[in-house]
PDB file of C-alpha atoms and ligand atoms in Angstrom:
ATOM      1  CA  UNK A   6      32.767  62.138 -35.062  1.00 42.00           C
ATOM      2  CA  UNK A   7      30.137  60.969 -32.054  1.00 51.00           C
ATOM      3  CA  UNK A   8      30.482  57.846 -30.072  1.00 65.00           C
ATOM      4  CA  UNK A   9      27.304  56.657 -31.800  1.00 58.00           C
ATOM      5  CA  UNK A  10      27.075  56.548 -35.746  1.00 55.00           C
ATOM      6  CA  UNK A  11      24.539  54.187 -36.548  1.00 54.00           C
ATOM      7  CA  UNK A  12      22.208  54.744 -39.807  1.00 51.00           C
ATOM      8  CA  UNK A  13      18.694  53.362 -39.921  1.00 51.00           C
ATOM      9  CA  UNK A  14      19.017  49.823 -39.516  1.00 52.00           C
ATOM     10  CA  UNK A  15      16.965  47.525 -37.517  1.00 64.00           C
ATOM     11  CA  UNK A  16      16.542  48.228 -33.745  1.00 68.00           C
ATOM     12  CA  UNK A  17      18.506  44.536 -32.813  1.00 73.00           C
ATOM     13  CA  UNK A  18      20.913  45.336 -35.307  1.00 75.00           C
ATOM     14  CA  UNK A  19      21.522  48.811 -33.828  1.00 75.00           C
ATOM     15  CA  UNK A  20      21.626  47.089 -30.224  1.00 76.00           C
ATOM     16  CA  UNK A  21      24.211  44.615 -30.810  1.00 84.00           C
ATOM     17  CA  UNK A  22      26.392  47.559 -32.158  1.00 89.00           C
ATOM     18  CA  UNK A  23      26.001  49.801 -29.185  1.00 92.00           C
ATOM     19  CA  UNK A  24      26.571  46.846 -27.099  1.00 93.00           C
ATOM     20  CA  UNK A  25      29.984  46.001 -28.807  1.00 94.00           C
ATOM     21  CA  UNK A  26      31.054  49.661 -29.155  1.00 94.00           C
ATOM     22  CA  UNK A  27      30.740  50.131 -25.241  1.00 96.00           C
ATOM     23  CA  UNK A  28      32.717  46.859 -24.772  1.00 96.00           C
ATOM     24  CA  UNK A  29      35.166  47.642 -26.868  1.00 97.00           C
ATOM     25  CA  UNK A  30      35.950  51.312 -25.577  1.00 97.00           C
ATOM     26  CA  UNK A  31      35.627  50.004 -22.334  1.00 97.00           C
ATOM     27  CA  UNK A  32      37.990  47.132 -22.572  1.00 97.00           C
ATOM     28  CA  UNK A  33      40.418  50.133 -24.187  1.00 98.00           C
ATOM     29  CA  UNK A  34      40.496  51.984 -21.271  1.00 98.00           C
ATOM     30  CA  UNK A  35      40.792  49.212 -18.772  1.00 98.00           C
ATOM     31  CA  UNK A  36      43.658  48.269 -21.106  1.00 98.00           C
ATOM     32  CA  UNK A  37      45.336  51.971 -19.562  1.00 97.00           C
ATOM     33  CA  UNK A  38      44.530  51.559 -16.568  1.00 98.00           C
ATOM     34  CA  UNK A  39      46.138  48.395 -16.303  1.00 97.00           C
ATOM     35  CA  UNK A  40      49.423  49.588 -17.628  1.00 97.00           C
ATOM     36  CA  UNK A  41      49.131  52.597 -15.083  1.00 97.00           C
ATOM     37  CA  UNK A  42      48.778  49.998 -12.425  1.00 97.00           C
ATOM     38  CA  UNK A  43      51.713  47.467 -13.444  1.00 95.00           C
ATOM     39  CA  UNK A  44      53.678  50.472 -14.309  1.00 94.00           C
ATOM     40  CA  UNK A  45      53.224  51.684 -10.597  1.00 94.00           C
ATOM     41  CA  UNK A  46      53.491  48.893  -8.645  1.00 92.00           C
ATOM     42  CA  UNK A  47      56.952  47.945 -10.708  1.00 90.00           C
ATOM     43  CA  UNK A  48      58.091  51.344  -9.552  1.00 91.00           C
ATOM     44  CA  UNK A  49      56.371  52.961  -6.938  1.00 93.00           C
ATOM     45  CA  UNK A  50      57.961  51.471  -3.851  1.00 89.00           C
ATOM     46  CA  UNK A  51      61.723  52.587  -5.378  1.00 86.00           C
ATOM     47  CA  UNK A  52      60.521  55.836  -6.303  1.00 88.00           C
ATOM     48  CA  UNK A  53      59.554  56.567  -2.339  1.00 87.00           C
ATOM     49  CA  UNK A  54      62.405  55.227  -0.955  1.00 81.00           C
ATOM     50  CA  UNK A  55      64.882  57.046  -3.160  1.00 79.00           C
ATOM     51  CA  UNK A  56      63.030  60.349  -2.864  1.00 79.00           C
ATOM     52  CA  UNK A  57      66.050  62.432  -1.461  1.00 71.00           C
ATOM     53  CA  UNK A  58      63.487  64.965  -0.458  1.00 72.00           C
ATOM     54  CA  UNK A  59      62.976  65.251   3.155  1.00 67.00           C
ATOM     55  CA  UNK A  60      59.397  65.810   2.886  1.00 74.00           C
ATOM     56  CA  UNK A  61      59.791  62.993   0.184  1.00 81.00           C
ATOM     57  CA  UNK A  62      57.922  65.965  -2.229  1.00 85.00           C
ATOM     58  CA  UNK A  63      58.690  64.179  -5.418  1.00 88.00           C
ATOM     59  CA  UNK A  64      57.301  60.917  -4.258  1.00 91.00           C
ATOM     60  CA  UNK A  65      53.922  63.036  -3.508  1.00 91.00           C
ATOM     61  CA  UNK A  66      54.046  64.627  -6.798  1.00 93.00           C
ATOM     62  CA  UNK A  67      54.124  61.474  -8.789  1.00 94.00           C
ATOM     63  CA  UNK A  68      51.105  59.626  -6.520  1.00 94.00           C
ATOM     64  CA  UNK A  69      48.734  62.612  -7.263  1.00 94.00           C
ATOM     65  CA  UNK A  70      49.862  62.395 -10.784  1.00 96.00           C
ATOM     66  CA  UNK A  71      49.019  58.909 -11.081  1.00 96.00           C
ATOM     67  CA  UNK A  72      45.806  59.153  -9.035  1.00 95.00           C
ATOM     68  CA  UNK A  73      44.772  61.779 -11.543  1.00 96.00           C
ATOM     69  CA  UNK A  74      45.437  59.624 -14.487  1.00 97.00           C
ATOM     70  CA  UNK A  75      43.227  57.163 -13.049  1.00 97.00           C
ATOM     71  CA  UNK A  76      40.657  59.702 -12.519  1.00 96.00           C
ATOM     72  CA  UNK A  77      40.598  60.873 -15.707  1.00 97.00           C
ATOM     73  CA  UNK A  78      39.922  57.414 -17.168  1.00 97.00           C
ATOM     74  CA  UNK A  79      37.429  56.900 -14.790  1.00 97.00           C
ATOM     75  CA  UNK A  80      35.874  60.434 -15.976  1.00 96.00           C
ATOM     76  CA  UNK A  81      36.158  59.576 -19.730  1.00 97.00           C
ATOM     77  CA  UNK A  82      34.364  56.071 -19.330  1.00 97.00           C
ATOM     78  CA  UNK A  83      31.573  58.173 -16.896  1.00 96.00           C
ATOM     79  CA  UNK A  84      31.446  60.831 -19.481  1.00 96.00           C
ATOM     80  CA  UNK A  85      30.988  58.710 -22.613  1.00 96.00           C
ATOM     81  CA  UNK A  86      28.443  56.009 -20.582  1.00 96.00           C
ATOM     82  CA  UNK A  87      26.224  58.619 -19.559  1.00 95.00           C
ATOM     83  CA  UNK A  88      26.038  61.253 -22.779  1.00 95.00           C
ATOM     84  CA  UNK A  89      26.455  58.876 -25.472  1.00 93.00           C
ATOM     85  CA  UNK A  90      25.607  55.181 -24.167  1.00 93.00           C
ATOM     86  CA  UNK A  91      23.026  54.961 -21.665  1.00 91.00           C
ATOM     87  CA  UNK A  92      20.277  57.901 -23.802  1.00 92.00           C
ATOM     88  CA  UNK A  93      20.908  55.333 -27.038  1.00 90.00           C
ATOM     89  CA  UNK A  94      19.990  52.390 -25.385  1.00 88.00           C
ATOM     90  CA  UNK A  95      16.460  50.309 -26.025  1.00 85.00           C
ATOM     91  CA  UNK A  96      14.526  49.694 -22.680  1.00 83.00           C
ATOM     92  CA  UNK A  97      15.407  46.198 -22.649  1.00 84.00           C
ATOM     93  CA  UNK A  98      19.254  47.115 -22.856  1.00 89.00           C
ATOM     94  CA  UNK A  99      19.234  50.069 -20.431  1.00 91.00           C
ATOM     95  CA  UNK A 100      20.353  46.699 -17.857  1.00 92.00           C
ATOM     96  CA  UNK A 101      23.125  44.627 -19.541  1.00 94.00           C
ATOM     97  CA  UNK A 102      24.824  47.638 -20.742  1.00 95.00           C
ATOM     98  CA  UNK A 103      24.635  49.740 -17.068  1.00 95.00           C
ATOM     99  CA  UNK A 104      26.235  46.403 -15.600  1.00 95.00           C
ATOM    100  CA  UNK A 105      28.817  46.218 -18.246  1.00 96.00           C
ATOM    101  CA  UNK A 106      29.880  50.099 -17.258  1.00 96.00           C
ATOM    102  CA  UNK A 107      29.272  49.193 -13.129  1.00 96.00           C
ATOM    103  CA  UNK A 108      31.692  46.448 -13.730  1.00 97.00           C
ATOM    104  CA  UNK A 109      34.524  48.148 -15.426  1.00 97.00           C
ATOM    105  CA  UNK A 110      33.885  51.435 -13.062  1.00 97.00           C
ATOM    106  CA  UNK A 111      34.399  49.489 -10.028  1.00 96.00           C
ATOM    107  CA  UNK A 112      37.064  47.419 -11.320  1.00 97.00           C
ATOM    108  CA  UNK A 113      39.392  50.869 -12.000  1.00 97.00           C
ATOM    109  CA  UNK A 114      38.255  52.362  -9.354  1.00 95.00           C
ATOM    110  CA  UNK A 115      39.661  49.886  -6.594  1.00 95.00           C
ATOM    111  CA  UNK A 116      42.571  49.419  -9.076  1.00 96.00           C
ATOM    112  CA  UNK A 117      42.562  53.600  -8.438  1.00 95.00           C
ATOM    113  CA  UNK A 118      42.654  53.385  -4.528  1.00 91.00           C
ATOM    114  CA  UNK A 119      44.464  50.169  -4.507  1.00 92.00           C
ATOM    115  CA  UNK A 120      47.814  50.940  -6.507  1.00 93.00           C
ATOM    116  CA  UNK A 121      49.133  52.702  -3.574  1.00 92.00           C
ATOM    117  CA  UNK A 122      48.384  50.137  -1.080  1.00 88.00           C
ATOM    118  CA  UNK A 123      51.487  48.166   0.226  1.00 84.00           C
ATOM    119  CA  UNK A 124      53.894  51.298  -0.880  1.00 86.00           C
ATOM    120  CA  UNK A 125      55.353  51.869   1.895  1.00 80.00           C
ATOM    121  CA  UNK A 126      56.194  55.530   2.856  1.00 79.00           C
ATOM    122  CA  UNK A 127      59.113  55.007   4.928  1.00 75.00           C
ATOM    123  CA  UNK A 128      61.563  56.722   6.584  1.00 80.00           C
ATOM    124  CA  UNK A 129      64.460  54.331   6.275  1.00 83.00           C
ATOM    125  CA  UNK A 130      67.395  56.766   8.176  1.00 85.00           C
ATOM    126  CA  UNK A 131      65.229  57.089  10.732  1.00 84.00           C
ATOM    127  CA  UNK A 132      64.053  53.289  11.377  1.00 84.00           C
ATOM    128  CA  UNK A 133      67.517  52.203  10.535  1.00 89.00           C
ATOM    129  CA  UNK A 134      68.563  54.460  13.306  1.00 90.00           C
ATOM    130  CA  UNK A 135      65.759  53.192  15.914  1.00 89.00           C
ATOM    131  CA  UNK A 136      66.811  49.501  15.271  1.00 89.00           C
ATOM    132  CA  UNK A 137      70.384  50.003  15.835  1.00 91.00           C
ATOM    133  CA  UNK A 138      69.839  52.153  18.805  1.00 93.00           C
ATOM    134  CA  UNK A 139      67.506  49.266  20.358  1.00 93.00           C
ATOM    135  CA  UNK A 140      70.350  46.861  18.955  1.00 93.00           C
ATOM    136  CA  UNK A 141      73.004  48.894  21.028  1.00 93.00           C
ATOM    137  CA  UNK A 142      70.676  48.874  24.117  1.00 94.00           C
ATOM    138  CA  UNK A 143      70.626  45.266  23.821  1.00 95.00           C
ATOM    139  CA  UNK A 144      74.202  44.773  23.632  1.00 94.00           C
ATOM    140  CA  UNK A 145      75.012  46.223  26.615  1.00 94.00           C
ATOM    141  CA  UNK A 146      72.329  44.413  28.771  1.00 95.00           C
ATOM    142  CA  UNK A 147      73.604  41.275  27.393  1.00 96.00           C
ATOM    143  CA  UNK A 148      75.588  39.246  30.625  1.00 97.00           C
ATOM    144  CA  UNK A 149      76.171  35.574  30.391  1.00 97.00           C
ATOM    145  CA  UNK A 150      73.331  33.787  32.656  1.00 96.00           C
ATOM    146  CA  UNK A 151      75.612  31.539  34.636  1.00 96.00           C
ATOM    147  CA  UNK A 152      78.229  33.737  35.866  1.00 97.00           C
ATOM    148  CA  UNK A 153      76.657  37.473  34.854  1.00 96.00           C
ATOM    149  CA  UNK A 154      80.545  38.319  33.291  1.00 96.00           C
ATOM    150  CA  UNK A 155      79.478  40.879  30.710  1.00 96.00           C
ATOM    151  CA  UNK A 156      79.643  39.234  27.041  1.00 95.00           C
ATOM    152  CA  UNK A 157      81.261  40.972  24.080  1.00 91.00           C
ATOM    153  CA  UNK A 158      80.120  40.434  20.511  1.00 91.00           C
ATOM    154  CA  UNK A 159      82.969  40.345  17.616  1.00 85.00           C
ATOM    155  CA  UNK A 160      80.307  41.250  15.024  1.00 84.00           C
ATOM    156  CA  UNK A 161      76.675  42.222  14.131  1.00 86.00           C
ATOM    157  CA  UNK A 162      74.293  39.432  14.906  1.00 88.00           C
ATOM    158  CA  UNK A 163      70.414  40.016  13.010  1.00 84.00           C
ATOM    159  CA  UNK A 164      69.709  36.741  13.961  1.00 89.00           C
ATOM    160  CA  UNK A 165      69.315  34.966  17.501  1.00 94.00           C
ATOM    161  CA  UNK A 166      72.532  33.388  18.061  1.00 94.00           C
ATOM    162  CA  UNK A 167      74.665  31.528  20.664  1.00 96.00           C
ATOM    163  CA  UNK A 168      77.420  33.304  22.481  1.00 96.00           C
ATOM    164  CA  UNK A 169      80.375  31.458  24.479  1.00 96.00           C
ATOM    165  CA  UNK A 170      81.219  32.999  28.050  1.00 96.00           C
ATOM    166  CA  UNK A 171      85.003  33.470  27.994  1.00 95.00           C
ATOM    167  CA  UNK A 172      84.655  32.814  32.069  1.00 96.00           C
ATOM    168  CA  UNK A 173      82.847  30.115  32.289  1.00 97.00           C
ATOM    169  CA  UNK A 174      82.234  28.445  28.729  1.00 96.00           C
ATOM    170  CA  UNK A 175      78.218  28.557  29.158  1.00 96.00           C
ATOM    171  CA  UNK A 176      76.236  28.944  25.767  1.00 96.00           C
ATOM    172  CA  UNK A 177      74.095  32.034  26.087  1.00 97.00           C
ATOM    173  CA  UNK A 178      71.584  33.082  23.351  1.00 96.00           C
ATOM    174  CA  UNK A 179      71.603  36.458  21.759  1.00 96.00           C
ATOM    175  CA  UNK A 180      68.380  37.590  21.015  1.00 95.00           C
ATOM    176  CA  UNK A 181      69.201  41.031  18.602  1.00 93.00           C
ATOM    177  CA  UNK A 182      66.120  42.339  19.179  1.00 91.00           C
ATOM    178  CA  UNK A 183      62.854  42.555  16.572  1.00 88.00           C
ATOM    179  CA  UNK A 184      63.718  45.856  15.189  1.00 87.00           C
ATOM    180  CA  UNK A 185      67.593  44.503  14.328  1.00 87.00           C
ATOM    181  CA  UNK A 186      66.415  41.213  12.859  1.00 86.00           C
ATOM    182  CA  UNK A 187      64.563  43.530  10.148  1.00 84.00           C
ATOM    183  CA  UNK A 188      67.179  45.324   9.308  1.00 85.00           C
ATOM    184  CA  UNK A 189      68.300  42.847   6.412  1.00 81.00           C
ATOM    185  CA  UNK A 190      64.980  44.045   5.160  1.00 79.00           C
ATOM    186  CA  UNK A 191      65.826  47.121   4.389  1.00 78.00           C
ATOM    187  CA  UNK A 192      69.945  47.230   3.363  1.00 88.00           C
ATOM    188  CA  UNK A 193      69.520  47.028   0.101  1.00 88.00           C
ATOM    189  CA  UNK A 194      66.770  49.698   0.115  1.00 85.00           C
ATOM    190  CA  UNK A 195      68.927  52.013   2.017  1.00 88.00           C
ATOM    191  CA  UNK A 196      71.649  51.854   0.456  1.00 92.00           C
ATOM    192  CA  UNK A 197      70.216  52.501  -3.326  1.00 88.00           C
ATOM    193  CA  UNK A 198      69.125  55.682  -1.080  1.00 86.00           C
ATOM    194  CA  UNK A 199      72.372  56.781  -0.142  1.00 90.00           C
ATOM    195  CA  UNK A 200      73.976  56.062  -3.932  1.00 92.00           C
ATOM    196  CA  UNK A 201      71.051  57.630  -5.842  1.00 87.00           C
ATOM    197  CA  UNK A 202      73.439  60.214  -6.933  1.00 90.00           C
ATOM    198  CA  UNK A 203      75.763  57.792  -8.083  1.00 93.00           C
ATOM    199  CA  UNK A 204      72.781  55.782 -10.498  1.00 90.00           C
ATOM    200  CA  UNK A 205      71.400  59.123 -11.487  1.00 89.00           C
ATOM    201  CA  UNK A 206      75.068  59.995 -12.892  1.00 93.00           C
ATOM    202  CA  UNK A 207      75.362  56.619 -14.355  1.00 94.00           C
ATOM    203  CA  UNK A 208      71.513  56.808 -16.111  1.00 90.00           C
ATOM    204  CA  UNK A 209      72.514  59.563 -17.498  1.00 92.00           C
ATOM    205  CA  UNK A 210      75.736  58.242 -18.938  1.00 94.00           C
ATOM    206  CA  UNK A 211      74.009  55.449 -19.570  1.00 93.00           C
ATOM    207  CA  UNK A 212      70.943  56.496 -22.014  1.00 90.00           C
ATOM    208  CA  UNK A 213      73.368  58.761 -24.023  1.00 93.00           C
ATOM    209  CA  UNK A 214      75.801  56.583 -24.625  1.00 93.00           C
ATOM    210  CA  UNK A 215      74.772  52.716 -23.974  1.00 92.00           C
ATOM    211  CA  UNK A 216      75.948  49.765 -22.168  1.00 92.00           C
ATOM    212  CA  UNK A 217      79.616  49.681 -22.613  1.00 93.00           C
ATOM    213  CA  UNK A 218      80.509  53.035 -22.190  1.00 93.00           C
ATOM    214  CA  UNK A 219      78.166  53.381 -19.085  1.00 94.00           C
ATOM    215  CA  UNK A 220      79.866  50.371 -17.829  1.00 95.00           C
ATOM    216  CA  UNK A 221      82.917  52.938 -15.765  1.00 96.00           C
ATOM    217  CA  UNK A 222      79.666  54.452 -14.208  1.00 95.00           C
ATOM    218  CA  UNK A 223      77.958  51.365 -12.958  1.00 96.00           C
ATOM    219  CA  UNK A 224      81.112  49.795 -11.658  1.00 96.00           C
ATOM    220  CA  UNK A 225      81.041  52.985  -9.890  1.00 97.00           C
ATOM    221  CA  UNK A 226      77.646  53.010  -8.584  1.00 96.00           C
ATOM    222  CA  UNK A 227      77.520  49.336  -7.563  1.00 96.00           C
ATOM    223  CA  UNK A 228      81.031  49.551  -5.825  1.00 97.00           C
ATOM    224  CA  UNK A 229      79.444  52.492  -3.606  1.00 97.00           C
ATOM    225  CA  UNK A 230      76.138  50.492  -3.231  1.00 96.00           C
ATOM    226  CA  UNK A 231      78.114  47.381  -1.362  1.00 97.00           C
ATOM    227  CA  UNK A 232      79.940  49.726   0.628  1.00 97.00           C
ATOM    228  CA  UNK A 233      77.107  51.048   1.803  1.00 95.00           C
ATOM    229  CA  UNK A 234      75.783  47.699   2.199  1.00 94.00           C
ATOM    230  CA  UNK A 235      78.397  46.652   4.321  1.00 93.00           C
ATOM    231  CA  UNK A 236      78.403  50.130   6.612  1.00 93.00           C
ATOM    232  CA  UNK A 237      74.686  49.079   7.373  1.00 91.00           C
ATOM    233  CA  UNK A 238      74.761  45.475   8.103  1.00 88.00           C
ATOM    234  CA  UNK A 239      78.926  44.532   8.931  1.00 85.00           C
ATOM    235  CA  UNK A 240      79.380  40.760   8.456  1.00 83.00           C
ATOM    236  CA  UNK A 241      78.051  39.595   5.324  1.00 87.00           C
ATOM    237  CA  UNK A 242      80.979  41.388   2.935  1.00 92.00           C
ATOM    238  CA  UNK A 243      80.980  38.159   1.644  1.00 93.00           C
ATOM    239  CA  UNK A 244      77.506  38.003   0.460  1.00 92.00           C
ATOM    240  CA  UNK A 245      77.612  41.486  -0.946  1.00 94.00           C
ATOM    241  CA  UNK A 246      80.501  40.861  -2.818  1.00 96.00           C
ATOM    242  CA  UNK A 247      78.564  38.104  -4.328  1.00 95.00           C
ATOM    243  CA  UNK A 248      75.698  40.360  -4.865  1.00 94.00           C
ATOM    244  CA  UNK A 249      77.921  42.905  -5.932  1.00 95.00           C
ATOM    245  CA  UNK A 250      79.444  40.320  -8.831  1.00 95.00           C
ATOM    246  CA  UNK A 251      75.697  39.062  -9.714  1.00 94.00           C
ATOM    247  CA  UNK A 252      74.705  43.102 -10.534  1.00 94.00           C
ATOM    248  CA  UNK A 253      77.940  43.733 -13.046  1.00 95.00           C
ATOM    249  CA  UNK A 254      77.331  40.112 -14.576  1.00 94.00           C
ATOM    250  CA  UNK A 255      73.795  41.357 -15.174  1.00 93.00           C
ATOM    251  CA  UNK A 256      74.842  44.979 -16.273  1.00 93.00           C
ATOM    252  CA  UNK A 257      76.649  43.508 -19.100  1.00 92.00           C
ATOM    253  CA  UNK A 258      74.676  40.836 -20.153  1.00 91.00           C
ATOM    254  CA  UNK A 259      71.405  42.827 -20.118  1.00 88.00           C
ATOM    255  CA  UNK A 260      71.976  46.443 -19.868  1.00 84.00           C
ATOM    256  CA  UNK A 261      70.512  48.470 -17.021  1.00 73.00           C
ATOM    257  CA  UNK A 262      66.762  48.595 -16.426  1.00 59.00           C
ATOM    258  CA  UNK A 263      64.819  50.627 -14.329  1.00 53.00           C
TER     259      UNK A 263
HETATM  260 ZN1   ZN B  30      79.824  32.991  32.246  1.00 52.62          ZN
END
């Protein structure tokens, strides 16, 4: 069956109809392409950083699939417009039914070249690396400003922080450097990176057999997730155990969700 199937009524009739139809199979479409785009940006940024490919292949493989999802609405609403619409239409209609299909066109395609837009495609070893490298540099330059006795830090400071001299008792303040004070930024990230074997185990587990039984696995996962998260930013065991208690608490009142 065509897009069109009108018999011989009258011309407004007719007119209404086409109008409606487009609208409807329009608004159908856009419907899609808005799932695509929630579905994406709810997942996208996860998907890159837990890519354990080097070349992060399989975070590649998924943009060009959903780019040509997008495209191939955008094809089927071009297609259908220009065969089936715009040859039907009366003179006088040619106008409010181009700007209904302009409209929709450009609104998928910037949702098309804007899903992607504030995924980052990071390298998170590597910038982890940089920042503590420029943390370490920092460290060693730091002296105390009355006396210049070199200062020692007991711990990992991300933020700006004052240090005692042991000498002579002045308050100096340890600046950690731009690239360190990010790192909170990124521990959680990093670490889900460094367990994904662990939740891909568990997910597994998981959508076989259900909550309680994938329960061993999460425990599992989670424990090696705040170990991690303590390895990459020392000093706030605290707050990752509390993090770590919030997940479980979570786990079995809701299940997992990814
Ligand atoms: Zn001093």
């Amino acid at each position: 069956m065509g897009f069109l199937n009108f018999s011989n009524k009258d011309k407004q009739v007719e007119n209404d109809a086409l109008q409606q139809k487009l609208e409807t199979f329009l608004n159908k479409l856009s419907q899609r392409a808005d799932d695509l785009f929630q579905e994406v940006k709810a997942n996208a940024q996860e998907i890159a950083d837990t890519d354990p490919d080097l070349y992060k292949r399989n975070y590649y493989q998924f943009k060009a699939g959903i780019i040509a999802q997008f495209n191939a609405i955008i094809q089927k609403g071009s297609n259908t417009f220009h065969t089936q619409v715009a040859p039907s239409a009366g003179w006088n209609q040619q106008m409010i039914l181009s700007e209904l299909y302009n409209n929709w066109h450009t609104k998928v395609l910037s949702q098309m070249t804007g899903v992607f837009e504030n995924i980052q495609e990071r390298d998170l070893e590597k910038q982890y690396a940089e920042a503590m490298a420029e943390y370490e540099q920092i460290r060693e330059k730091f002296h105390c400003k009355q006396c210049g006795a070199k200062l020692k830090l007991k711990k990992f400071y991300f933020i700006d922080t004052y240090i005692q001299c042991e000498f002579c008792l002045t308050q100096n303040n340890f600046d950690p450097g731009s690239k360190a004070k990010g790192i909170e930024m990124f521990v959680y990230p990093l670490a889900s990176l460094r367990c994904h074997h662990l939740k891909e185990v568990h997910k597994a587990i998981y959508q076989e057999k259900g909550i309680s039984a994938g329960l061993p696995s999460f425990e599992r996962y989670a424990k090696s997730l705040i170990q991690e998260m303590d390895n990459i930013l020392p000093g706030l065991e605290q707050h990752h155990q509390d993090f770590y208690n919030r997940l479980i608490h979570d786990y079995k009142s809701y299940g997992q969700s990814w």
